[in-house]
CSV table of C-alpha atoms in Angstrom, one decimal:
chain,number,residue,atom,x,y,z
K,1,MET,CA,100.2,148.3,60.3
K,2,SER,CA,97.6,147.9,63.2
K,3,GLU,CA,98.0,144.9,65.4
K,4,VAL,CA,96.7,141.6,64.3
K,5,THR,CA,93.8,139.9,66.1
K,6,LEU,CA,95.2,136.0,66.1
K,7,LEU,CA,91.6,134.0,67.3
K,8,VAL,CA,92.5,130.5,68.2
K,9,LEU,CA,89.6,127.9,68.4
K,10,ASP,CA,90.8,125.9,71.2
K,11,ALA,CA,91.1,122.7,72.3
K,12,LYS,CA,93.5,120.8,75.0
K,13,PRO,CA,96.4,120.7,75.2
K,14,PRO,CA,96.7,124.6,73.6
K,15,PRO,CA,99.5,125.3,71.0
K,16,ARG,CA,102.8,126.6,71.8
K,17,LEU,CA,102.8,130.0,70.1
K,18,GLY,CA,105.6,131.9,72.0
K,19,ARG,CA,107.5,133.1,68.8
K,20,LEU,CA,104.2,135.4,68.3
K,21,THR,CA,104.6,137.2,71.5
K,22,GLY,CA,104.5,140.8,70.9
K,23,ARG,CA,103.9,140.1,67.0
K,24,ALA,CA,100.2,139.3,67.2
K,25,ARG,CA,97.2,139.7,70.1
K,26,VAL,CA,96.4,136.2,70.5
K,27,VAL,CA,92.5,135.7,71.9
K,28,HIS,CA,91.2,132.3,72.8
K,29,ALA,CA,87.6,131.0,71.9
K,30,ASP,CA,85.6,127.9,72.7
K,31,GLU,CA,82.4,126.6,70.6
K,32,ALA,CA,80.2,128.7,72.4
K,33,SER,CA,82.2,132.3,72.2
K,34,LEU,CA,83.5,132.0,68.4
K,35,ALA,CA,80.4,133.6,66.6
K,36,ALA,CA,80.9,136.4,69.1
K,37,GLN,CA,84.6,136.9,68.4
K,38,LEU,CA,84.8,136.0,64.9
K,39,PRO,CA,84.2,139.2,63.7
K,40,ASP,CA,87.1,140.8,65.1
K,41,ALA,CA,89.6,138.3,64.1
K,42,ASP,CA,92.0,138.6,61.1
K,43,VAL,CA,93.5,135.1,61.4
K,44,LEU,CA,91.6,132.2,62.9
K,45,LEU,CA,93.5,128.7,64.1
K,46,VAL,CA,91.5,126.3,64.4
K,47,TRP,CA,93.3,123.9,66.9
K,48,ASN,CA,90.3,122.5,67.5
K,49,PHE,CA,89.9,120.6,64.2
K,50,THR,CA,87.3,118.0,65.6
K,51,SER,CA,84.8,120.7,65.7
K,52,ASP,CA,82.5,122.2,63.0
K,53,ALA,CA,81.9,125.3,65.0
K,54,VAL,CA,83.3,127.4,62.1
K,55,ARG,CA,81.0,126.0,59.5
K,56,ARG,CA,77.9,126.7,62.0
K,57,VAL,CA,79.1,130.5,62.6
K,58,TRP,CA,80.9,131.5,59.4
K,59,PRO,CA,77.5,132.7,58.0
K,60,GLY,CA,77.1,134.9,60.9
K,61,ASP,CA,76.9,138.7,60.6
K,62,GLY,CA,80.1,140.9,60.4
K,63,PRO,CA,83.6,140.7,59.0
K,64,ARG,CA,85.6,137.5,58.9
K,65,PRO,CA,89.2,136.5,59.0
K,66,ARG,CA,91.6,136.8,56.2
K,67,TRP,CA,93.4,133.4,56.5
K,68,VAL,CA,92.0,130.4,58.6
K,69,HIS,CA,94.4,127.6,59.0
K,70,THR,CA,93.0,124.1,60.4
K,71,ALA,CA,95.5,122.1,62.2
K,72,SER,CA,94.5,119.0,60.3
K,73,ALA,CA,94.6,117.4,56.9
K,74,GLY,CA,91.3,117.3,56.1
K,75,VAL,CA,89.0,120.7,55.5
K,76,ASP,CA,85.5,119.5,55.4
K,77,HIS,CA,84.7,120.2,58.9
K,78,VAL,CA,85.6,124.5,58.3
K,79,LEU,CA,84.2,124.8,54.6
K,80,CYS,CA,80.6,126.0,54.2
K,81,PRO,CA,79.1,127.9,51.0
K,82,GLU,CA,80.0,131.2,52.3
K,83,LEU,CA,83.8,130.4,53.3
K,84,VAL,CA,84.2,128.6,49.7
K,85,ALA,CA,82.8,132.0,48.5
K,86,SER,CA,84.6,134.4,50.0
K,87,ASP,CA,88.2,135.8,49.6
K,88,THR,CA,89.6,134.3,52.8
K,89,VAL,CA,92.5,132.3,52.6
K,90,VAL,CA,92.3,128.6,53.8
K,91,THR,CA,95.3,126.4,54.7
K,92,ASN,CA,95.9,123.0,56.1
K,93,ALA,CA,98.7,121.0,58.3
K,94,ARG,CA,99.5,119.2,55.1
K,95,GLY,CA,102.8,117.3,55.7
K,96,ILE,CA,102.5,116.6,59.5
K,97,PHE,CA,100.6,113.2,59.0
K,98,ASP,CA,102.0,111.4,56.1
K,99,GLN,CA,104.6,109.4,57.1
K,100,PRO,CA,102.8,108.3,60.3
K,101,ILE,CA,99.6,107.1,58.8
K,102,ALA,CA,101.8,105.4,56.2
K,103,GLU,CA,103.2,103.9,59.1
K,104,TYR,CA,99.9,102.9,61.0
K,105,VAL,CA,98.4,101.6,57.7
K,106,ALA,CA,101.4,99.2,57.1
K,107,ALA,CA,101.4,98.0,60.9
K,108,LEU,CA,97.6,97.2,60.4
K,109,VAL,CA,98.5,95.2,57.1
K,110,LEU,CA,101.1,93.2,58.7
K,111,ALA,CA,98.8,92.9,62.0
K,112,MET,CA,96.0,91.3,59.5
K,113,ALA,CA,98.5,89.3,57.1
K,114,LYS,CA,100.0,87.9,60.4
K,115,ASP,CA,96.6,87.5,62.3
K,116,LEU,CA,98.1,89.2,65.3
K,117,PRO,CA,94.6,90.0,66.7
K,118,GLN,CA,93.9,86.6,67.2
K,119,THR,CA,97.4,85.7,68.7
K,120,TRP,CA,96.7,88.1,71.3
K,121,ASP,CA,93.1,86.6,72.0
K,122,LEU,CA,94.6,82.9,72.3
K,123,GLN,CA,97.3,84.4,74.7
K,124,ARG,CA,94.8,85.7,76.8
K,125,GLU,CA,93.1,82.5,77.0
K,126,ARG,CA,96.2,80.4,77.6
K,127,THR,CA,95.9,78.5,74.5
K,128,TRP,CA,98.6,77.3,72.0
K,129,ARG,CA,97.2,76.8,68.7
K,130,HIS,CA,99.7,77.1,65.8
K,131,ARG,CA,98.7,78.8,62.4
K,132,GLU,CA,99.7,79.7,59.1
K,133,THR,CA,99.9,83.4,58.4
K,134,GLN,CA,99.7,85.3,54.7
K,135,ARG,CA,103.0,86.6,53.0
K,136,VAL,CA,102.7,90.4,52.6
K,137,ALA,CA,105.5,90.4,49.9
K,138,GLY,CA,104.0,90.1,46.3
K,139,THR,CA,100.3,91.2,47.4
K,140,ARG,CA,98.2,94.0,45.8
K,141,ALA,CA,97.1,97.1,47.5
K,142,CYS,CA,94.8,99.7,45.6
K,143,VAL,CA,95.4,103.2,47.4
K,144,VAL,CA,92.5,105.7,47.0
K,145,GLY,CA,93.9,109.5,47.4
K,146,SER,CA,96.9,110.7,45.9
K,147,GLY,CA,97.8,113.5,48.2
K,148,PRO,CA,100.8,113.5,50.5
K,149,ILE,CA,99.1,110.8,52.8
K,150,GLY,CA,98.2,108.4,50.1
K,151,ARG,CA,101.5,108.6,48.1
K,152,ALA,CA,103.3,107.9,51.6
K,153,ILE,CA,100.9,105.1,52.0
K,154,GLU,CA,102.2,103.6,48.6
K,155,ARG,CA,105.9,104.2,49.4
K,156,THR,CA,105.8,102.6,52.3
K,157,LEU,CA,103.4,99.4,51.6
K,158,LYS,CA,106.1,99.0,48.6
K,159,ALA,CA,109.1,98.8,50.8
K,160,LEU,CA,107.1,95.5,52.1
K,161,GLY,CA,106.8,94.2,48.7
K,162,VAL,CA,103.3,95.2,48.1
K,163,ILE,CA,102.5,95.9,44.4
K,164,THR,CA,100.8,98.9,45.1
K,165,ALA,CA,98.5,101.1,42.5
K,166,LEU,CA,97.4,104.6,43.6
K,167,VAL,CA,94.1,106.1,42.4
K,168,GLY,CA,93.4,109.7,42.2
K,169,ARG,CA,91.0,112.2,41.1
K,170,ALA,CA,92.1,112.5,37.4
K,171,PRO,CA,94.7,110.2,35.8
K,172,ARG,CA,98.3,111.4,35.4
K,173,THR,CA,101.9,109.7,35.5
K,174,GLY,CA,101.7,107.0,38.0
K,175,ILE,CA,98.4,107.8,39.5
K,176,HIS,CA,95.1,106.1,38.0
K,177,GLY,CA,92.0,108.0,37.6
K,178,PRO,CA,88.4,106.7,39.2
K,179,GLU,CA,87.4,105.1,36.0
K,180,ASP,CA,90.2,102.0,37.2
K,181,LEU,CA,89.0,102.0,40.7
K,182,ASP,CA,86.8,98.9,40.3
K,183,ARG,CA,89.2,97.1,38.2
K,184,LEU,CA,91.9,97.7,40.9
K,185,MET,CA,89.7,96.7,43.5
K,186,ALA,CA,88.5,93.8,42.2
K,187,ARG,CA,92.3,92.5,41.9
K,188,ALA,CA,93.5,94.0,45.6
K,189,ASP,CA,94.5,92.1,48.6
K,190,TRP,CA,94.4,95.7,50.6
K,191,VAL,CA,91.9,98.5,49.5
K,192,VAL,CA,93.1,101.5,51.6
K,193,CYS,CA,91.4,104.7,51.5
K,194,ALA,CA,93.3,107.8,52.0
K,195,ALA,CA,91.2,110.3,50.0
K,196,PRO,CA,89.5,114.0,51.1
K,197,LEU,CA,86.0,114.2,51.8
K,198,THR,CA,84.0,116.0,49.0
K,199,ASP,CA,80.9,116.0,47.5
K,200,GLU,CA,82.2,113.5,45.0
K,201,THR,CA,83.8,111.1,47.5
K,202,ARG,CA,81.0,110.8,50.6
K,203,GLY,CA,79.7,107.2,50.6
K,204,MET,CA,81.9,106.3,47.9
K,205,PHE,CA,82.7,102.8,49.7
K,206,ASP,CA,79.5,101.3,49.8
K,207,GLU,CA,77.5,97.9,49.2
K,208,ARG,CA,78.4,97.8,45.3
K,209,ARG,CA,82.3,98.4,46.0
K,210,PHE,CA,82.4,96.1,48.5
K,211,GLY,CA,80.7,93.6,46.4
K,212,VAL,CA,83.6,94.0,44.0
K,213,MET,CA,86.5,93.0,46.1
K,214,GLN,CA,87.9,89.7,46.3
K,215,PRO,CA,86.4,87.6,49.4
K,216,SER,CA,90.2,87.4,50.7
K,217,ALA,CA,90.4,90.9,50.8
K,218,ARG,CA,90.6,93.7,53.7
K,219,PHE,CA,89.8,97.3,53.8
K,220,ILE,CA,91.2,100.3,56.0
K,221,ASN,CA,90.1,103.6,56.0
K,222,VAL,CA,92.3,106.5,57.2
K,223,GLY,CA,90.4,109.2,55.3
K,224,ARG,CA,87.0,110.4,56.6
K,225,GLY,CA,84.4,108.3,58.3
K,226,ALA,CA,81.6,109.8,55.9
K,227,LEU,CA,83.8,108.2,52.9
K,228,VAL,CA,82.3,104.9,54.1
K,229,VAL,CA,78.6,103.3,54.0
K,230,GLU,CA,79.2,101.8,57.9
K,231,GLU,CA,76.1,99.9,57.5
K,232,ASP,CA,77.2,98.4,54.1
K,233,LEU,CA,80.9,97.7,55.6
K,234,ALA,CA,79.4,96.0,58.5
K,235,GLN,CA,77.3,93.7,56.2
K,236,ALA,CA,80.2,92.8,54.0
K,237,LEU,CA,82.1,91.9,56.7
K,238,SER,CA,79.2,89.9,58.4
K,239,LYS,CA,78.4,87.9,55.2
K,240,ARG,CA,82.1,87.6,54.4
K,241,TRP,CA,82.1,89.2,51.4
K,242,ILE,CA,85.5,90.8,52.4
K,243,ALA,CA,87.9,88.8,55.0
K,244,GLY,CA,88.5,92.1,57.3
K,245,ALA,CA,88.6,95.8,57.5
K,246,ALA,CA,90.2,98.2,60.0
K,247,LEU,CA,88.5,102.0,60.1
K,248,ASP,CA,90.3,104.7,62.3
K,249,VAL,CA,87.8,107.3,61.4
K,250,PHE,CA,83.9,107.2,61.6
K,251,GLU,CA,81.0,109.2,60.4
K,252,HIS,CA,80.2,110.1,64.1
K,253,GLU,CA,83.1,110.5,66.7
K,254,PRO,CA,83.7,108.9,69.3
K,255,LEU,CA,82.4,105.6,68.0
K,256,PRO,CA,78.8,105.5,70.1
K,257,PRO,CA,79.1,102.1,72.1
K,258,ASP,CA,76.0,100.7,70.7
K,259,SER,CA,77.3,101.1,67.1
K,260,PRO,CA,77.2,97.5,65.5
K,261,LEU,CA,80.7,98.2,64.3
K,262,TRP,CA,82.1,97.3,67.7
K,263,GLU,CA,81.4,93.7,67.0
K,264,ALA,CA,81.6,93.7,63.2
K,265,PRO,CA,83.4,90.3,62.2
K,266,GLY,CA,87.1,90.8,61.3
K,267,LEU,CA,86.9,94.5,62.1
K,268,ILE,CA,89.4,96.4,63.8
K,269,VAL,CA,88.6,99.8,65.5
K,270,SER,CA,91.1,102.4,66.3
K,271,PRO,CA,89.9,106.3,68.0
K,272,HIS,CA,91.2,108.4,65.1
K,273,MET,CA,94.9,107.9,66.2
K,274,SER,CA,96.8,107.1,62.9
K,275,GLY,CA,98.6,110.3,62.3
K,276,ASP,CA,99.1,111.1,66.1
K,277,THR,CA,102.5,110.3,67.1
K,278,VAL,CA,104.6,111.5,69.9
K,279,GLY,CA,105.0,115.2,69.8
K,280,TRP,CA,102.5,115.5,66.9
K,281,ARG,CA,100.8,119.0,68.7
K,282,ASP,CA,104.2,120.5,68.8
K,283,GLU,CA,105.0,119.7,64.9
K,284,LEU,CA,101.3,121.6,64.4
K,285,GLY,CA,102.0,124.4,66.0
K,286,ALA,CA,105.2,125.0,64.7
K,287,GLN,CA,104.0,124.6,61.4
K,288,PHE,CA,101.4,127.1,62.2
K,289,VAL,CA,104.0,129.6,63.4
K,290,GLU,CA,106.1,129.4,60.1
K,291,LEU,CA,103.0,129.8,57.9
K,292,TYR,CA,102.4,133.0,60.0
K,293,GLU,CA,105.8,134.4,59.8
K,294,ARG,CA,105.0,134.0,55.7
K,295,TRP,CA,102.1,135.9,56.1
K,296,GLU,CA,103.0,138.3,58.2
K,297,ALA,CA,106.1,138.9,56.0
K,298,GLY,CA,103.9,139.2,52.5
K,299,ARG,CA,105.1,136.1,51.2
K,300,PRO,CA,102.9,133.4,49.5
K,301,LEU,CA,101.1,131.0,52.1
K,302,LEU,CA,102.0,127.1,51.7
K,303,ASN,CA,99.5,124.5,52.0
K,304,VAL,CA,96.4,126.9,50.5
K,305,VAL,CA,93.4,124.8,49.8
K,306,ASP,CA,91.7,124.7,46.8
K,307,LYS,CA,88.2,125.3,48.5
K,308,LYS,CA,85.8,124.3,45.8
K,309,ARG,CA,87.6,121.2,45.4
K,310,GLY,CA,88.0,120.4,49.2
K,311,TYR,CA,92.0,119.9,49.2
K,312,VAL,CA,95.4,121.2,48.3
K,313,PRO,CA,96.0,120.8,44.8
K,314,GLY,CA,99.0,118.6,44.0
K,315,ARG,CA,100.6,116.4,41.5
């Protein structure tokens, strides 16, 4: 068997691939050089998972890698019609971010329920102002997205005593279908979006959906920015249709300084960090090496994406 060429679309810091020394020819590319190097690669590791360079250059001339792995849960930044139609296998980082994101969502729920942002603001002002806060146990949550991240969020919120309903692409045991979403949102104190970005889900949280929610409800998005019509969310907050929101993902990242979202009342903005705990890059690198060893041995890959659906099928 000829030497395998592993092409890495770089980001800093680079992945630790020492276990592959002598087993693959590892070459590196940036967004500018990816197109020229892609035809010579057997495997592509998309380490720079914020880049859409793969989508842009995949339709070019020449052969293409047999396997593409992205070091992220979402795959919308790599999929394009030509890649979907090809026989190239696509895998993702399913399993790495589940519990960290669930913990982050729980932290946001507690912070909003206990009014921690105002507590910090008042502390900076040296103002003593007693308030009453919300009890979390007994509230209701609607979690949209029934993949591993959504299920981890469901488990973690249930541990806080939150009555949680999970909504997926199709109804099955323990999971509601899309037809139940509006009804569940109308009763929820917390609406949490952890859905993949597909043609069906793009812009699903819009003016109509925010109008369905209770005035006391909060919205949290840890899925993909384009799932939300951001102008409609800003309007819902400014008109007090909902009580608050937290966004960790945005349609355009970094969020531009002139975005009205920075000043939307009741909105917590965080820079796409909900899954990034200490050591997360090492976990991503180790996961890829384990997948590579399966591929090298001719064993079935894990985390294989259904390219037409845009995610890894699960229960």
